[in-house]
Each structure stands twice: as C-alpha cells, then as structure tokens.
Coordinates of N, CA and C in Angstrom, one line a residue:
M120 N 63.7 6.6 -99.4 CA 63.4 5.2 -99.0 C 62.3 4.9 -98.4
T121 N 61.8 3.7 -98.7 CA 60.5 3.3 -98.0 C 60.6 2.5 -96.7
T122 N 60.2 3.2 -95.9 CA 60.4 2.1 -94.6 C 59.3 1.4 -94.5
A123 N 60.0 0.0 -94.0 CA 59.0 -1.2 -94.0 C 58.1 -1.2 -92.9
K124 N 56.8 -1.4 -93.1 CA 55.7 -1.4 -92.3 C 55.6 -2.8 -91.3
Q125 N 55.9 -2.2 -90.1 CA 56.1 -3.4 -89.1 C 54.7 -4.1 -88.9
P126 N 55.1 -5.4 -88.7 CA 53.5 -6.2 -88.4 C 53.0 -6.1 -87.1
A127 N 51.7 -5.9 -87.2 CA 51.0 -5.6 -86.1 C 51.2 -6.7 -84.8
K128 N 51.6 -6.0 -83.5 CA 52.0 -7.1 -82.4 C 50.7 -7.8 -81.9
P129 N 50.5 -8.9 -81.7 CA 49.2 -9.5 -81.0 C 49.4 -8.9 -79.6
K130 N 48.2 -8.7 -79.0 CA 48.1 -8.0 -77.9 C 48.8 -9.1 -76.8
Q131 N 49.3 -8.3 -75.7 CA 50.4 -8.9 -74.8 C 49.6 -9.5 -73.9
N132 N 48.3 -9.1 -73.6 CA 47.7 -9.4 -72.3 C 46.5 -10.5 -72.8
A133 N 46.7 -10.9 -73.9 CA 46.0 -12.3 -74.2 C 45.9 -13.4 -73.5
G134 N 47.1 -13.7 -73.4 CA 47.3 -15.1 -72.3 C 47.0 -14.8 -71.0
A135 N 47.5 -13.4 -70.4 CA 46.8 -13.2 -69.1 C 45.4 -13.1 -68.7
W136 N 44.5 -12.8 -70.1 CA 43.3 -12.8 -69.8 C 42.7 -14.1 -70.1
V137 N 43.3 -15.2 -70.7 CA 42.7 -16.5 -70.6 C 43.0 -16.8 -69.2
V138 N 44.3 -16.8 -68.7 CA 44.6 -17.2 -67.3 C 43.5 -16.6 -66.4
W139 N 43.3 -15.5 -66.2 CA 42.1 -14.9 -65.3 C 40.8 -15.6 -65.7
I140 N 40.4 -15.9 -67.0 CA 39.1 -16.5 -67.1 C 39.1 -17.7 -66.4
F141 N 40.4 -18.4 -66.5 CA 40.4 -20.0 -65.7 C 40.4 -19.7 -64.3
L142 N 41.2 -19.0 -63.7 CA 41.4 -18.9 -62.4 C 39.8 -18.4 -61.9
G143 N 39.1 -17.6 -62.4 CA 37.9 -17.0 -62.1 C 37.0 -18.3 -62.1
A144 N 37.0 -18.8 -63.2 CA 35.9 -20.0 -63.2 C 36.2 -21.2 -62.2
M145 N 37.5 -21.5 -62.3 CA 37.8 -22.4 -61.1 C 37.3 -22.1 -59.8
G146 N 37.3 -20.7 -59.5 CA 37.1 -20.4 -58.1 C 35.5 -20.7 -58.1
L147 N 34.9 -20.0 -59.1 CA 33.2 -20.3 -59.1 C 32.7 -21.8 -58.8
V148 N 33.7 -22.6 -59.5 CA 33.2 -24.2 -59.3 C 33.7 -24.6 -58.1
C149 N 35.0 -24.3 -57.4 CA 35.4 -24.9 -56.2 C 34.2 -24.3 -55.0
V150 N 33.8 -22.9 -55.3 CA 32.7 -22.4 -54.1 C 31.6 -23.4 -54.5
G151 N 31.0 -23.2 -55.6 CA 29.7 -23.8 -55.7 C 29.8 -25.4 -55.4
S152 N 30.8 -26.1 -55.6 CA 31.0 -27.3 -55.3 C 31.1 -27.5 -53.4
G153 N 31.6 -26.4 -53.1 CA 31.8 -26.5 -51.4 C 30.4 -26.3 -50.8
I154 N 29.6 -25.7 -51.5 CA 28.2 -25.3 -51.0 C 27.3 -26.6 -51.2
V155 N 27.6 -27.0 -52.4 CA 26.7 -28.3 -52.6 C 26.9 -29.4 -51.6
N156 N 28.4 -29.7 -51.6 CA 29.0 -30.5 -50.9 C 28.5 -30.5 -49.4
R157 N 28.2 -29.4 -48.9 CA 27.6 -29.4 -47.6 C 26.3 -30.1 -47.5
D158 N 25.5 -29.9 -48.3 CA 24.3 -30.8 -48.5 C 24.6 -32.1 -49.0
S159 N 25.6 -32.6 -49.7 CA 25.8 -34.0 -49.9 C 26.4 -34.7 -48.7
G160 N 27.0 -33.8 -47.8 CA 27.4 -34.5 -46.5 C 26.9 -34.3 -45.3
D161 N 25.5 -34.1 -45.6 CA 24.5 -33.9 -44.6 C 24.5 -34.9 -43.6
T162 N 24.3 -35.0 -42.4 CA 24.2 -36.2 -41.6 C 22.6 -36.4 -41.1
T163 N 21.8 -35.5 -41.5 CA 20.5 -35.5 -41.1 C 19.8 -36.6 -41.7
V164 N 19.0 -37.5 -40.5 CA 18.2 -38.5 -41.0 C 16.9 -38.3 -41.3
P165 N 16.4 -38.4 -42.4 CA 15.0 -38.1 -42.8 C 13.9 -39.1 -42.3
G166 N 12.8 -38.3 -41.9 CA 11.8 -39.3 -41.2 C 10.8 -39.5 -42.0
P167 N 9.8 -40.4 -41.9 CA 8.8 -40.5 -43.2 C 7.8 -39.5 -43.4
A168 N 7.2 -39.2 -44.6 CA 6.7 -38.2 -44.8 C 5.1 -38.1 -44.1
A169 N 4.5 -37.0 -44.5 CA 3.3 -37.0 -43.5 C 2.2 -38.1 -44.1
D170 N 2.2 -38.1 -45.5 CA 1.1 -39.1 -46.1 C 1.8 -40.8 -45.6
E171 N 2.9 -40.7 -45.5 CA 3.3 -42.2 -45.2 C 2.8 -42.5 -43.5
R172 N 3.2 -41.5 -42.5 CA 2.6 -41.7 -41.3 C 1.1 -41.9 -41.2
A173 N 0.3 -41.0 -42.3 CA -1.0 -41.0 -42.0 C -1.8 -42.4 -42.8
D174 N -0.9 -43.1 -43.5 CA -1.4 -44.2 -44.0 C -0.9 -45.4 -43.2
T175 N 0.1 -45.2 -42.1 CA 0.4 -46.4 -41.4 C -0.3 -46.3 -39.9
V176 N -0.5 -45.3 -39.6 CA -1.4 -45.4 -38.3 C -3.0 -46.3 -38.4
P177 N -3.7 -46.0 -39.6 CA -5.0 -46.9 -39.6 C -4.8 -48.3 -39.6
L178 N -3.5 -48.8 -40.3 CA -3.4 -50.2 -40.5 C -3.0 -50.7 -39.1
L179 N -2.2 -50.1 -38.3 CA -1.8 -50.1 -37.1 C -2.9 -50.5 -36.0
V180 N -4.1 -49.7 -36.4 CA -5.3 -49.5 -35.5 C -6.0 -51.0 -35.5
Q181 N -6.3 -51.0 -36.8 CA -7.0 -52.4 -37.3 C -6.4 -53.5 -36.8
A182 N -4.9 -53.9 -36.8 CA -4.3 -54.9 -36.2 C -4.4 -54.9 -34.7
A183 N -4.3 -54.0 -34.3 CA -4.2 -53.7 -32.7 C -5.6 -54.1 -32.3
D184 N -6.8 -53.9 -32.8 CA -7.9 -54.1 -32.3 C -8.5 -55.7 -32.5
S185 N -7.7 -56.3 -33.5 CA -8.0 -57.6 -34.1 C -7.1 -58.8 -33.2
Q186 N -5.8 -58.1 -32.6 CA -5.0 -59.0 -32.1 C -4.6 -58.9 -30.7
G187 N -5.2 -57.6 -30.2 CA -4.9 -57.1 -28.7 C -3.5 -56.9 -28.4
I188 N -2.7 -56.4 -29.5 CA -1.5 -56.1 -29.0 C -1.3 -54.8 -29.8
C189 N -0.7 -53.6 -29.1 CA -0.5 -52.5 -29.7 C 0.8 -52.5 -30.6
Y190 N 1.1 -51.8 -31.4 CA 2.2 -51.7 -32.8 C 2.7 -50.3 -32.9
G191 N 3.8 -50.3 -32.9 CA 4.4 -48.7 -32.9 C 5.7 -48.8 -33.4
W192 N 6.4 -47.6 -34.0 CA 7.9 -47.5 -34.5 C 8.5 -46.3 -34.0
R193 N 9.6 -46.3 -34.1 CA 10.5 -45.3 -33.6 C 11.8 -45.3 -34.4
L194 N 12.1 -44.2 -35.1 CA 13.2 -43.8 -35.7 C 14.1 -42.6 -35.0
E195 N 15.4 -43.0 -34.9 CA 16.4 -42.3 -34.1 C 17.7 -42.2 -34.9
R196 N 18.4 -41.0 -34.3 CA 19.6 -40.9 -34.9 C 20.9 -41.5 -34.4
S197 N 21.9 -41.6 -34.5 CA 23.1 -42.0 -34.0 C 23.1 -41.7 -32.6
S198 N 22.7 -40.5 -32.1 CA 22.9 -39.8 -31.0 C 21.6 -40.5 -29.8
G199 N 20.7 -41.0 -30.4 CA 19.9 -41.5 -29.7 C 18.4 -40.3 -29.9
A200 N 18.8 -39.1 -30.6 CA 17.7 -38.3 -30.9 C 16.6 -38.6 -31.6
E201 N 15.3 -38.5 -31.2 CA 14.0 -38.9 -31.8 C 13.9 -38.1 -33.1
V202 N 13.8 -39.0 -34.3 CA 13.4 -38.3 -35.6 C 11.9 -38.7 -35.8
S203 N 11.2 -39.8 -35.5 CA 9.9 -39.8 -35.8 C 9.5 -41.2 -34.8
V204 N 8.2 -41.1 -34.3 CA 7.9 -41.9 -33.1 C 6.2 -41.9 -33.6
G205 N 5.7 -43.2 -33.7 CA 4.3 -43.5 -33.6 C 3.7 -44.6 -33.4
S206 N 2.3 -44.8 -33.6 CA 1.7 -46.3 -32.9 C 0.5 -46.2 -33.4
N207 N -0.3 -47.2 -33.2 CA -1.6 -47.3 -33.3 C -2.6 -46.1 -32.5
L208 N -1.9 -45.5 -31.7 CA -2.4 -44.7 -31.0 C -2.4 -43.3 -31.4
G209 N -1.6 -43.3 -32.5 CA -1.6 -42.0 -33.2 C -0.2 -41.7 -33.6
D210 N -0.1 -40.6 -34.7 CA 1.4 -40.1 -35.1 C 1.7 -39.2 -33.9
G211 N 3.2 -39.6 -33.5 CA 4.0 -38.9 -32.4 C 3.3 -39.5 -31.2
V212 N 3.1 -40.4 -31.1 CA 2.4 -41.2 -29.8 C 2.9 -42.5 -29.7
P213 N 4.1 -42.5 -28.7 CA 4.8 -43.8 -28.8 C 3.9 -44.9 -28.0
V214 N 4.3 -46.1 -28.4 CA 3.4 -47.4 -27.9 C 3.9 -47.7 -26.7
T215 N 5.0 -47.4 -26.1 CA 5.6 -47.8 -24.8 C 5.0 -46.7 -23.7
G216 N 4.9 -47.2 -22.4 CA 4.4 -46.6 -21.1 C 3.1 -46.0 -21.4
D217 N 2.3 -46.4 -22.2 CA 1.0 -46.0 -22.2 C -0.1 -47.1 -21.6
A218 N -0.9 -46.7 -20.6 CA -1.9 -47.6 -19.9 C -2.9 -48.2 -20.9
R219 N -3.1 -47.7 -22.1 CA -3.8 -48.5 -23.2 C -3.4 -49.5 -24.1
C220 N -1.9 -49.6 -23.7 CA -1.2 -50.7 -24.4 C -0.4 -51.7 -23.2
P221 N -1.2 -52.5 -22.6 CA -0.5 -53.4 -21.7 C 0.4 -54.3 -22.5
R222 N 0.0 -54.9 -23.8 CA 0.9 -55.5 -24.6 C 1.2 -54.7 -25.6
W223 N 2.6 -54.6 -26.3 CA 3.0 -53.9 -27.3 C 4.4 -54.4 -28.1
V224 N 4.3 -54.3 -29.2 CA 5.7 -54.4 -30.0 C 5.9 -53.4 -30.9
E225 N 7.3 -53.2 -30.9 CA 7.8 -51.8 -31.4 C 8.9 -52.2 -32.1
V226 N 9.0 -51.5 -33.5 CA 10.5 -51.6 -34.0 C 10.9 -50.3 -33.9
R227 N 12.2 -50.3 -33.8 CA 13.2 -49.3 -33.6 C 14.3 -49.5 -34.6
A228 N 14.6 -48.6 -35.1 CA 15.8 -48.1 -36.2 C 16.7 -46.9 -35.4
R229 N 18.0 -47.1 -35.7 CA 18.7 -46.1 -35.5 C 19.6 -46.1 -36.5
V230 N 19.7 -44.8 -37.1 CA 20.4 -44.7 -38.5 C 21.5 -43.7 -38.4
T231 N 22.8 -43.6 -39.0 CA 23.9 -43.0 -38.9 C 24.5 -42.7 -40.2
Y232 N 24.3 -41.4 -40.5 CA 25.0 -40.9 -41.9 C 26.3 -40.2 -41.5
T233 N 27.4 -40.8 -42.2 CA 28.6 -40.1 -41.9 C 28.8 -39.0 -43.1
S234 N 29.7 -38.1 -42.8 CA 30.1 -36.8 -43.6 C 30.8 -37.4 -44.7
A235 N 30.7 -36.4 -45.8 CA 31.3 -36.9 -47.0 C 32.8 -37.0 -46.8
S236 N 33.2 -36.4 -46.3 CA 34.8 -36.5 -45.8 C 35.4 -37.6 -44.9
S237 N 34.4 -38.4 -44.2 CA 34.6 -39.4 -43.9 C 34.9 -40.8 -44.3
E238 N 35.7 -41.5 -43.9 CA 36.0 -42.9 -44.5 C 34.9 -43.9 -44.3
S239 N 34.2 -43.6 -43.1 CA 33.3 -44.7 -42.4 C 31.9 -44.8 -43.2
N240 N 31.2 -45.8 -43.6 CA 30.0 -45.9 -44.2 C 29.1 -45.7 -43.4
D241 N 27.9 -45.3 -44.0 CA 26.6 -45.1 -43.2 C 26.2 -46.3 -42.9
W242 N 25.4 -46.6 -41.7 CA 24.9 -47.7 -41.1 C 23.7 -47.5 -40.3
A243 N 23.1 -48.7 -40.0 CA 21.8 -48.8 -39.2 C 21.5 -49.9 -38.6
T244 N 21.0 -49.8 -37.2 CA 20.6 -51.0 -36.7 C 19.0 -51.0 -36.3
V245 N 18.6 -52.3 -36.6 CA 17.2 -52.3 -36.3 C 16.8 -53.4 -35.1
T246 N 16.2 -52.9 -34.4 CA 15.6 -54.0 -33.4 C 14.0 -54.3 -33.0
V247 N 13.7 -55.2 -32.6 CA 12.5 -55.4 -32.2 C 12.0 -55.4 -30.8
S248 N 11.6 -54.8 -29.9 CA 11.2 -55.2 -28.5 C 9.8 -55.2 -28.3
G249 N 9.4 -55.4 -27.2 CA 7.9 -55.7 -26.7 C 7.8 -55.8 -25.2
S250 N 6.6 -55.7 -24.8 CA 6.2 -55.9 -23.4 C 6.6 -57.3 -22.8
D251 N 6.9 -57.2 -21.5 CA 7.6 -58.3 -20.8 C 6.5 -59.7 -21.0
D252 N 5.4 -59.3 -21.2 CA 4.8 -60.9 -21.3 C 5.2 -61.6 -22.8
L253 N 5.6 -60.9 -23.6 CA 6.1 -61.4 -24.5 C 6.9 -62.3 -24.9
D254 N 7.2 -63.7 -25.3 CA 8.7 -64.2 -25.3 C 9.6 -63.7 -26.2
R255 N 11.1 -63.5 -25.7 CA 12.0 -63.1 -26.2 C 12.1 -63.7 -27.4
A256 N 12.0 -65.0 -27.6 CA 12.5 -65.7 -28.8 C 11.6 -65.2 -29.9
D257 N 10.2 -65.4 -29.4 CA 9.1 -64.8 -30.3 C 9.7 -63.3 -31.2
L258 N 10.1 -62.5 -30.4 CA 10.4 -61.1 -30.7 C 11.7 -61.2 -31.6
W259 N 12.7 -62.0 -31.5 CA 13.7 -62.3 -32.1 C 13.3 -62.9 -33.6
A260 N 12.4 -63.6 -33.4 CA 11.9 -64.2 -34.8 C 11.2 -63.1 -35.4
V261 N 10.4 -62.4 -35.0 CA 9.9 -61.1 -35.7 C 10.9 -60.2 -36.2
D262 N 12.0 -60.1 -35.5 CA 13.1 -58.9 -36.0 C 13.6 -59.8 -37.4
A263 N 14.0 -60.9 -37.1 CA 14.6 -61.8 -38.2 C 13.8 -61.7 -39.4
G264 N 12.6 -61.6 -39.4 CA 11.5 -62.0 -40.6 C 11.4 -60.5 -41.0
L265 N 12.0 -59.4 -40.7 CA 12.1 -58.2 -41.5 C 12.8 -58.5 -42.7
D266 N 13.8 -58.9 -42.7 CA 14.5 -59.2 -44.0 C 13.9 -59.9 -45.2
R267 N 12.9 -60.7 -44.9 CA 12.3 -61.4 -45.6 C 11.4 -60.3 -46.7
F268 N 10.9 -59.3 -46.0 CA 10.1 -58.3 -46.8 C 11.0 -56.9 -47.4
G269 N 12.6 -57.4 -47.4 CA 13.4 -56.4 -47.8 C 13.8 -55.1 -47.0
L270 N 13.5 -55.4 -45.7 CA 13.7 -54.6 -44.7 C 15.0 -54.6 -44.0
D271 N 16.1 -54.9 -44.8 CA 17.2 -55.0 -44.2 C 18.0 -53.6 -44.0
T272 N 19.3 -53.7 -43.4 CA 19.8 -52.4 -42.7 C 20.1 -51.5 -44.0
D273 N 20.5 -51.9 -45.2 CA 20.6 -51.2 -46.5 C 19.7 -50.5 -46.5
T274 N 18.3 -51.0 -46.7 CA 17.1 -50.4 -47.0 C 16.9 -49.1 -45.9
F275 N 17.0 -49.4 -44.8 CA 17.1 -48.4 -43.6 C 17.8 -47.4 -44.0
V276 N 19.1 -47.4 -44.4 CA 20.1 -46.4 -44.8 C 19.6 -45.6 -45.8
D277 N 19.2 -46.3 -47.1 CA 18.5 -45.7 -48.1 C 17.5 -44.8 -48.1
D278 N 16.7 -45.2 -47.3 CA 15.3 -44.6 -47.3 C 14.5 -44.7 -45.7
P279 N 15.4 -44.3 -44.7 CA 14.7 -44.7 -43.3 C 13.4 -44.3 -43.1
G280 N 12.8 -43.2 -43.6 CA 11.5 -42.9 -43.4 C 10.4 -43.9 -43.8
W281 N 10.5 -44.5 -45.2 CA 9.7 -45.3 -46.0 C 10.1 -46.7 -45.1
A282 N 11.1 -46.9 -44.7 CA 11.5 -48.4 -44.0 C 10.8 -48.4 -42.7
I283 N 10.8 -47.4 -42.1 CA 10.1 -47.7 -40.6 C 8.6 -48.1 -40.6
C284 N 8.1 -47.3 -41.5 CA 6.6 -47.2 -41.8 C 6.5 -48.8 -42.3
R285 N 7.1 -49.2 -43.2 CA 6.7 -50.4 -43.9 C 6.9 -51.4 -42.7
A286 N 8.2 -51.5 -41.9 CA 8.3 -52.4 -41.0 C 7.1 -52.6 -39.9
A287 N 6.8 -51.2 -39.7 CA 5.5 -51.2 -38.5 C 4.4 -52.0 -39.0
V288 N 4.0 -51.8 -40.2 CA 2.8 -52.4 -40.8 C 3.2 -54.0 -41.0
T289 N 4.3 -54.5 -40.7 CA 4.8 -55.6 -41.4 C 4.8 -56.4 -39.7
L290 N 4.8 -55.6 -38.6 CA 4.7 -56.3 -37.4 C 3.7 -57.5 -37.1
P291 N 2.5 -57.0 -37.2 CA 1.2 -58.0 -37.1 C 1.6 -59.1 -37.6
L292 N 1.8 -59.4 -39.0 CA 1.9 -60.4 -39.7 C 3.0 -61.4 -39.1
L293 N 4.2 -60.6 -38.6 CA 5.2 -61.3 -38.1 C 5.3 -62.1 -36.8
V294 N 4.2 -61.1 -36.0 CA 3.8 -61.4 -34.7 C 2.9 -62.9 -34.7
A295 N 2.0 -62.9 -35.6 CA 1.0 -64.0 -35.9 C 1.8 -65.1 -36.1
E296 N 2.8 -64.9 -37.3 CA 3.7 -66.2 -37.4 C 4.5 -66.6 -36.5
A297 N 4.9 -66.0 -35.4 CA 5.7 -66.3 -34.4 C 4.8 -66.9 -33.4
G298 N 3.3 -67.0 -33.6 CA 2.7 -67.5 -32.6 C 2.3 -66.7 -31.2
A299 N 2.7 -65.5 -31.5 CA 2.4 -64.8 -30.1 C 1.0 -64.4 -30.2
A300 N 0.3 -64.2 -31.2 CA -1.1 -63.5 -31.5 C -1.8 -64.3 -32.6
P301 N -3.1 -64.2 -32.8 CA -3.7 -64.7 -33.8 C -3.7 -63.6 -34.8
P302 N -4.1 -64.3 -36.3 CA -3.7 -63.5 -37.4 C -4.7 -62.4 -37.3
A303 N -4.0 -61.2 -37.8 CA -5.0 -59.9 -37.7 C -6.0 -60.3 -38.9
A304 N -7.1 -59.4 -38.7 CA -7.9 -59.4 -39.7 C -7.6 -58.5 -40.7
T305 N -8.1 -58.9 -42.1 CA -7.9 -58.2 -43.3 C -8.1 -57.0 -43.5
P306 N -7.3 -56.0 -43.6 CA -7.9 -54.8 -43.7 C -8.6 -54.3 -45.1
T307 N -10.0 -53.6 -44.8 CA -10.9 -53.4 -45.8 C -11.0 -51.9 -46.1
A308 N -11.4 -51.8 -47.3 CA -11.5 -50.3 -47.9 C -12.6 -50.4 -48.7
G309 N -13.3 -49.2 -48.3 CA -14.7 -48.9 -49.0 C -14.5 -48.8 -50.6
P310 N -15.5 -49.1 -51.5 CA -15.6 -49.1 -52.5 C -15.1 -47.6 -53.3
G311 N -14.3 -47.7 -54.1 CA -13.9 -46.5 -54.8 C -12.8 -45.7 -53.9
T312 N -12.3 -46.1 -53.0 CA -11.2 -45.8 -51.9 C -10.1 -46.6 -52.0
P313 N -9.3 -46.8 -52.7 CA -8.5 -48.1 -53.0 C -7.0 -47.3 -52.0
A314 N -6.4 -48.3 -51.0 CA -5.4 -47.9 -50.3 C -4.2 -47.5 -51.2
G315 N -3.6 -46.4 -51.0 CA -2.4 -46.1 -51.8 C -1.2 -46.8 -51.6
A316 N -0.3 -47.1 -52.4 CA 1.0 -47.9 -52.1 C 1.9 -46.8 -51.4
L317 N 2.8 -47.6 -50.6 CA 3.7 -46.8 -50.2 C 4.9 -46.5 -51.1
P318 N 5.6 -45.5 -51.3 CA 6.6 -45.3 -52.3 C 8.0 -46.0 -52.4
D319 N 8.4 -46.4 -53.3 CA 9.6 -47.3 -53.3 C 10.3 -46.5 -52.8
A320 N 11.4 -47.8 -52.0 CA 12.5 -46.9 -51.5 C 13.6 -46.5 -52.2
G321 N 14.1 -45.3 -52.0 CA 15.1 -44.4 -52.6 C 16.2 -44.7 -52.6
S322 N 17.4 -43.8 -53.0 CA 18.6 -44.3 -52.9 C 19.5 -43.1 -52.4
D323 N 20.8 -42.9 -52.0 CA 21.4 -42.3 -51.5 C 22.6 -41.8 -52.3
F324 N 22.4 -42.2 -53.5 CA 23.5 -41.9 -54.7 C 23.6 -40.5 -55.0
W325 N 22.5 -39.7 -55.1 CA 22.7 -38.1 -55.4 C 23.0 -37.7 -54.0
R326 N 22.7 -38.1 -52.9 CA 23.0 -37.3 -51.7 C 24.4 -37.3 -51.6
D327 N 25.1 -38.4 -51.9 CA 26.6 -38.5 -51.8 C 27.4 -38.0 -52.7
R328 N 26.7 -37.7 -54.0 CA 27.8 -37.4 -55.0 C 27.3 -36.3 -56.1
W329 N 26.1 -35.6 -55.8 CA 25.7 -34.5 -56.9 C 26.6 -33.6 -56.8
G330 N 27.5 -33.0 -55.4 CA 28.3 -31.8 -55.5 C 29.4 -32.2 -56.3
W331 N 30.0 -33.6 -56.5 CA 31.2 -33.9 -57.4 C 30.5 -33.8 -58.6
L332 N 29.4 -34.1 -59.1 CA 28.9 -34.3 -60.5 C 28.8 -32.7 -61.0
L333 N 28.3 -31.9 -59.9 CA 28.4 -30.6 -60.4 C 29.8 -29.8 -60.9
A334 N 30.7 -30.3 -60.1 CA 32.0 -29.7 -59.9 C 32.6 -30.2 -61.6
T335 N 32.4 -31.5 -61.7 CA 32.9 -31.9 -63.0 C 32.1 -31.3 -64.1
A336 N 30.8 -31.0 -64.1 CA 30.2 -30.2 -65.1 C 30.9 -28.8 -65.4
G337 N 31.3 -28.3 -63.9 CA 31.9 -27.2 -64.4 C 33.2 -27.2 -65.0
L338 N 33.9 -27.9 -64.5 CA 35.4 -28.2 -65.3 C 35.3 -28.3 -66.7
L339 N 34.2 -29.3 -67.1 CA 34.1 -29.4 -68.4 C 33.7 -28.2 -69.5
L340 N 33.0 -27.3 -68.5 CA 32.6 -26.0 -69.4 C 33.5 -24.9 -69.4
V341 N 34.6 -25.0 -68.3 CA 35.8 -24.3 -68.1 C 36.8 -24.6 -69.5
A342 N 36.8 -26.1 -69.5 CA 37.7 -26.7 -70.6 C 37.3 -26.1 -71.9
A343 N 35.9 -26.0 -72.1 CA 35.5 -25.8 -73.6 C 35.6 -24.3 -73.7
L344 N 35.4 -23.4 -72.7 CA 35.6 -21.9 -72.7 C 37.3 -21.8 -73.4
L345 N 38.0 -22.4 -72.4 CA 39.6 -22.2 -72.8 C 39.9 -22.4 -74.3
I346 N 39.4 -23.6 -74.9 CA 39.5 -24.2 -76.2 C 39.0 -23.1 -77.1
T347 N 37.7 -22.4 -77.0 CA 37.3 -21.6 -77.7 C 38.1 -20.3 -77.6
V348 N 38.4 -20.0 -76.6 CA 39.4 -18.5 -76.6 C 40.8 -18.9 -77.0
G349 N 41.2 -20.1 -77.1 CA 42.4 -20.4 -77.8 C 42.3 -20.2 -79.3
F350 N 41.3 -20.6 -79.7 CA 40.7 -20.6 -81.4 C 40.9 -19.1 -81.6
V351 N 40.0 -18.3 -80.9 CA 39.9 -17.0 -81.1 C 41.2 -16.5 -81.1
Q352 N 42.2 -16.4 -80.4 CA 43.3 -15.6 -80.0 C 44.2 -16.0 -81.3
R353 N 44.4 -17.4 -81.6 CA 44.9 -17.9 -82.5 C 44.5 -17.2 -84.1
G354 N 43.4 -17.2 -84.2 CA 42.8 -16.6 -85.5 C 43.3 -15.1 -85.4
R355 N 43.3 -14.1 -84.5 CA 43.5 -12.8 -84.5 C 45.1 -12.8 -84.7
Q356 N 45.9 -13.7 -84.2 CA 47.4 -13.5 -84.3 C 47.6 -13.8 -86.0
Q357 N 47.1 -14.7 -86.6 CA 47.4 -15.1 -87.8 C 46.8 -14.0 -88.7
A358 N 45.5 -13.2 -88.3 CA 45.2 -12.2 -89.2 C 46.4 -11.3 -89.1
A359 N 47.0 -10.9 -88.2 CA 47.8 -9.8 -87.8 C 49.1 -10.0 -88.6
V360 N 49.7 -10.9 -89.0 CA 50.8 -11.4 -90.0 C 50.6 -10.8 -91.4
P361 N 51.5 -10.2 -91.9 CA 51.4 -9.5 -93.4 C 51.1 -11.0 -94.3
A362 N 50.5 -10.8 -95.4 CA 50.3 -11.9 -96.5 C 51.8 -12.0 -97.1
G363 N 52.6 -11.0 -97.5 CA 54.0 -11.3 -98.2 C 54.8 -10.1 -97.6
R364 N 56.0 -10.2 -98.2 CA 57.1 -9.5 -97.5 C 57.2 -7.9 -97.9
T365 N 57.6 -7.3 -97.1 CA 57.9 -5.7 -97.4 C 58.7 -5.5 -98.2
R366 N 58.5 -4.5 -99.2 CA 59.6 -4.1 -100.1 C 60.4 -3.1 -99.6
G367 N 61.8 -3.5 -99.9 CA 62.8 -2.4 -99.6 C 63.1 -1.4 -100.4
P368 N 64.0 -0.5 -100.3 CA 64.4 0.6 -101.1 C 64.8 -0.1 -102.4
R369 N 64.5 0.8 -103.5 CA 65.0 0.4 -104.9 C 66.2 0.9 -105.3

C-alpha cells in the first residue's frame, strides 16, 4: 500500500514575520516623524542674514546723512528677547540712547511662533517709534505706510529677517511722505557694482508640515512593502500545493 504524500505545509511564521516588519517600520516612521516634528515645531525666530544686514546699513547711512534722522530696526521674540538690532550706526548698534542720534526713527517687530501641537496661530506685531521731537501722528502714518510695500504682519511671520530689513530701508521714504523730513538723496552705486536685491520673502509651509510629509511617505513605503511580501507568500503557498490528487492503494 502506498502512503499518500502529505502536501508541504506553508511556513507558520510567515504572517508573524509580516506583522513584525510592519511594526518595526511603523516604529521607525514614528521615531523619525517625532525627530523631524521637533524641528517643524521650533519656535525660534530667525533673524536677518549677514548679507541682508550688510546691505541695509549703508542705505540707512545715506538716508541719515541726507535727512538728519537716524534710522534703525529691532526684531524681538514674543518674550521681548532681542533677535536682531541695527541702525545707520552699524549692525548690532541700536538707534536709541545714542548721543549721535538726537532724532531717530525705529521699526520694531515682535514675532511669536507657536508649537506644532498648539491650536494658536503664529503672529507678529509691528510698530514704528521715534524721538520725542517727532509728531506722533507722523509716526503713525509711517507705521501704516508699511502695508503699501507688502510689509504686513503675515510677511513678518513668514520671513521676519527679510521683512525687518526691508521695513528699515523703507522708513526714510515714509518719513519724507509724512512731512517729517526732506526726501532722502537717491542712493548711488559705482559703475559695475549694482546693488544686490534682497531675497524674496519665504514661506513657513515646510517649517510647519515637512515632518508630516515625511511620515506619510514612510507609511506609503510600508504599504508597498507589505503588498510585495503578501504576493511573495501567496506564490509560495500555491507552489506548495500538489498539482493533482495523490494515488491510493490499488
């Protein structure tokens, strides 16, 4: 009597192997997402780049020499901590409290970034202040005029470093429009040395969302891996089943 050959049993640990791969991949995705989200939830306020400050100071020097008014900028965090300060006196030198600047105008921005887990939105406040001899109504007109140049609060939230430098070099024109000083002389540049344009304002889209995008990409990769493993295991199980019935005793 011939004993029928039993079909090979599929490996019992195939399903467990797939589950462990899934759990391991999910753990890596979650850990990576957590690390990235610490950056995406960063509340640090970036200041202007070195080249932006270097380009701003000479323009303020020319305006101050022409109008007899010192101009400066100040960028702060929500706590009031200083991020960047400068004036026609130099990068890092405030325009206030200096005997060389009895008349002065300063643009001040305070930017607040909230964490990724917070329901509150990022926000900014922008004010223009000046020495006591300047009319408060003129300073208010200068403050309101910043919006005409696209320097609203949203711009300061998106790229505070660029915005504060752009606002500082706009002050002389707005002060002249308000009648607080004569128009500033037109800045001149020598032949072959064109003034470089300030960079365009950026966006905080990636700062807020790139951690989630990375996590989503990881999940898609895990799904593709699981589908591939499923097809491979299915093929092995089908290959283990005999092609015909086994023959019994004659």
